[in-house]
């Protein structure tokens, strides 16, 4: 377990080294927050009845937090881009020779960068948003607890999705074309921008069938109070199920790839 | 001018040959571009099938707005995508070589690469613009189609010139990537899919004056969609090509200034 | 008037000194403390038409920086350069028609396309007339055996082939002067020999003036009539190689093979450099003694089987000059880290 922290810390330092980028990135995040804030304000003014009982502050909270979580749980860069890079440079073998399980190593790296982003890119803009906008604060300890658990599980789920996506590069060397598809799919099906309850009914079965709902929608809807008590527990358990399921599948696939790598000598 | 054109075309030929070496990526890339844009449009569709309009813009009007942007963006991506990478050209010494040759450095730099992903953007956007035209029941006079081509080119120039302007700071600092990335957020994060009139004055002014990305799609679309009387700044709809030319002038000046500074500072 | 005239050339680079300590990351965002680094201090020399000048010096001496100023890439802080009557950075366009440049570290050809296609682009850029282009190309095909790989993309070429292609590319437009920055870097012995022959040939038959930098003394010995040694941005030596040898290298080495090893003598005026098996290396000052003096004195006590006199190697002379230039002063900027502003 201590190795986990070593890899995490290394990744944390690497990321916090980019100074100028940091300020510009914060500015970029604030811009995006303003855009979604304005978007929902305009829509709410137009037709408040279309929100189905959800208040404007609840909606703003969902959107702002969705934007911010999007910058820490992201599909643009992560374990998959790392794997692809290593495979293409032919350096994946150095990772395999490390005295840690590959999946644990990758998780540690990802955890480090997630925490860095959480500290630098989520907390400050969130604080600013609370000062500027009218947003809801989860008061009940149960809801806060639910949110934290949901967020942690969301990270694990997205990690395994990214991980398995990254494994494609062992076959193709390049992820370029696929990554657009993956990126678009996660963005659309996770409810990061538009909450899933607003999607047309025809799409609901498909959305329920994909793990991405658990990544953004679940923590966000718990935070802003759309999912409460029993529906919250259901959502959390669904997440746990996805987590375990994806873990098992990832292990299986990785085991196969790993074996064939050893056979071919890297 | 003529000489520059000859050199540019010869270099483009070499750049195309380079791309052809990587033919396999082509199809995958185009499909990827289609899906990426389809994803963004699908989100707009979900939103507008629930709310009917966004600040007075219907779904198909948003589609038009989006694809106006995509068309200009695609054209610029085919020919000028690599201007974002000036930093690399400088660090790797490619730029020094450009300076040891008798042709204009900007022409040599621009002619260095072409990119196929933009081809997907262009194809998709033309297709979607036609769809939007039909679904909106538009009926333009003939000259409007000519104007659309002018606007498509001027959109490409607007985006290219803003990027070139910002990236020329590489000559002074060698690091411009973060700056360019943040600035382009005003392009793909703001004007791309949202009608600018829904935002506050500050943001509107930024995308009109400071980083005038709104001239890529929002202002030109006003006349195409017959909306120029709806907003008080409707007259700006005719100014996109002028803005493009001014930006191009500024970008080239900044570029030349940057080269001078580079030659005396070496970094 | 000489073809190249360099007068008191100087180039300073400004670097930002990063802050350290409390909140250094944040304070660096508006940090403007700079440190001036002198890459080229004060360099003057002349090169006549048709000369082949070798430009050597340790890493960081300022060779590449000088070449960048002579080719018009960089503007010097002060000083003046006239090449064929032009100032490189002021008359950059006209000047580039007169020169050909090869940076050994990086190809100037298009990476992914066949060599011949790169040549075509260069033909347009330099506005090379058809006959000249064909004539030159045919000649280089012969001299450099370009036809073996002219249809191969550069990324698939070996380093030696790439260097040949680069040399040809730099000469297509018939430049008066050729600047070569480490043209033999990473190339094997045979390929080096071939590159040298080519450069020599071009210099002889076309009268192209060549200025080259290298870390390989063989390049200098085999190619150059004249060499300039530069360190810390100053010229330490400028002259012919023979003159350098006689000026600095007055020590000769006598290698004696004995029948009755080991060597037992301690002759005044000689120094034992090394002993190995039956052989011994004796260094002596040739201004004081002749080789035959020493040989005879050794023969009084030993039976000599074989003997040779070794000329001083240029390499060791140069090493001594580098070392001499360093022992005197400390390099002033050794510990200044460079701020990476990303
Ligand atoms: N763009 C630059 N900015 C700051 N310092 C520079 C720059 N270019 C070179 N230098 C510095 O100037 C000095 C001379 O560098 P130069 O590249 O001329 O050396 P060189 O003689 O070519 O060395 P080498 O044999 O290693 O190629 C070095 O200390 C180098 O760090
Ligand atoms: Mg050098």
XYZ file of C-alpha atoms in Angstrom, chain C residues 15 31 115 130 141 152 155-156 179-180 186 205 207 237-238 268-269 283 288-289 303 342:
22
model
C 17.739 34.236 -18.766
C 9.547 37.428 -11.733
C 14.447 12.851 -50.450
C 16.149 23.798 -64.353
C 23.994 11.408 -57.414
C 13.121 6.770 -49.594
C 12.791 8.945 -41.553
C 13.894 5.600 -42.993
C 28.134 26.271 -43.054
C 28.273 22.857 -41.436
C 26.876 10.058 -35.063
C 36.186 21.857 -57.759
C 35.600 26.751 -54.855
C 43.795 29.991 -31.552
C 43.393 30.786 -35.206
C 67.781 13.544 -18.361
C 65.418 15.444 -20.716
C 58.560 11.917 -24.323
C 66.579 20.307 -27.103
C 67.224 16.813 -28.384
C 69.338 -3.884 -27.099
C 5.560 26.391 -18.435
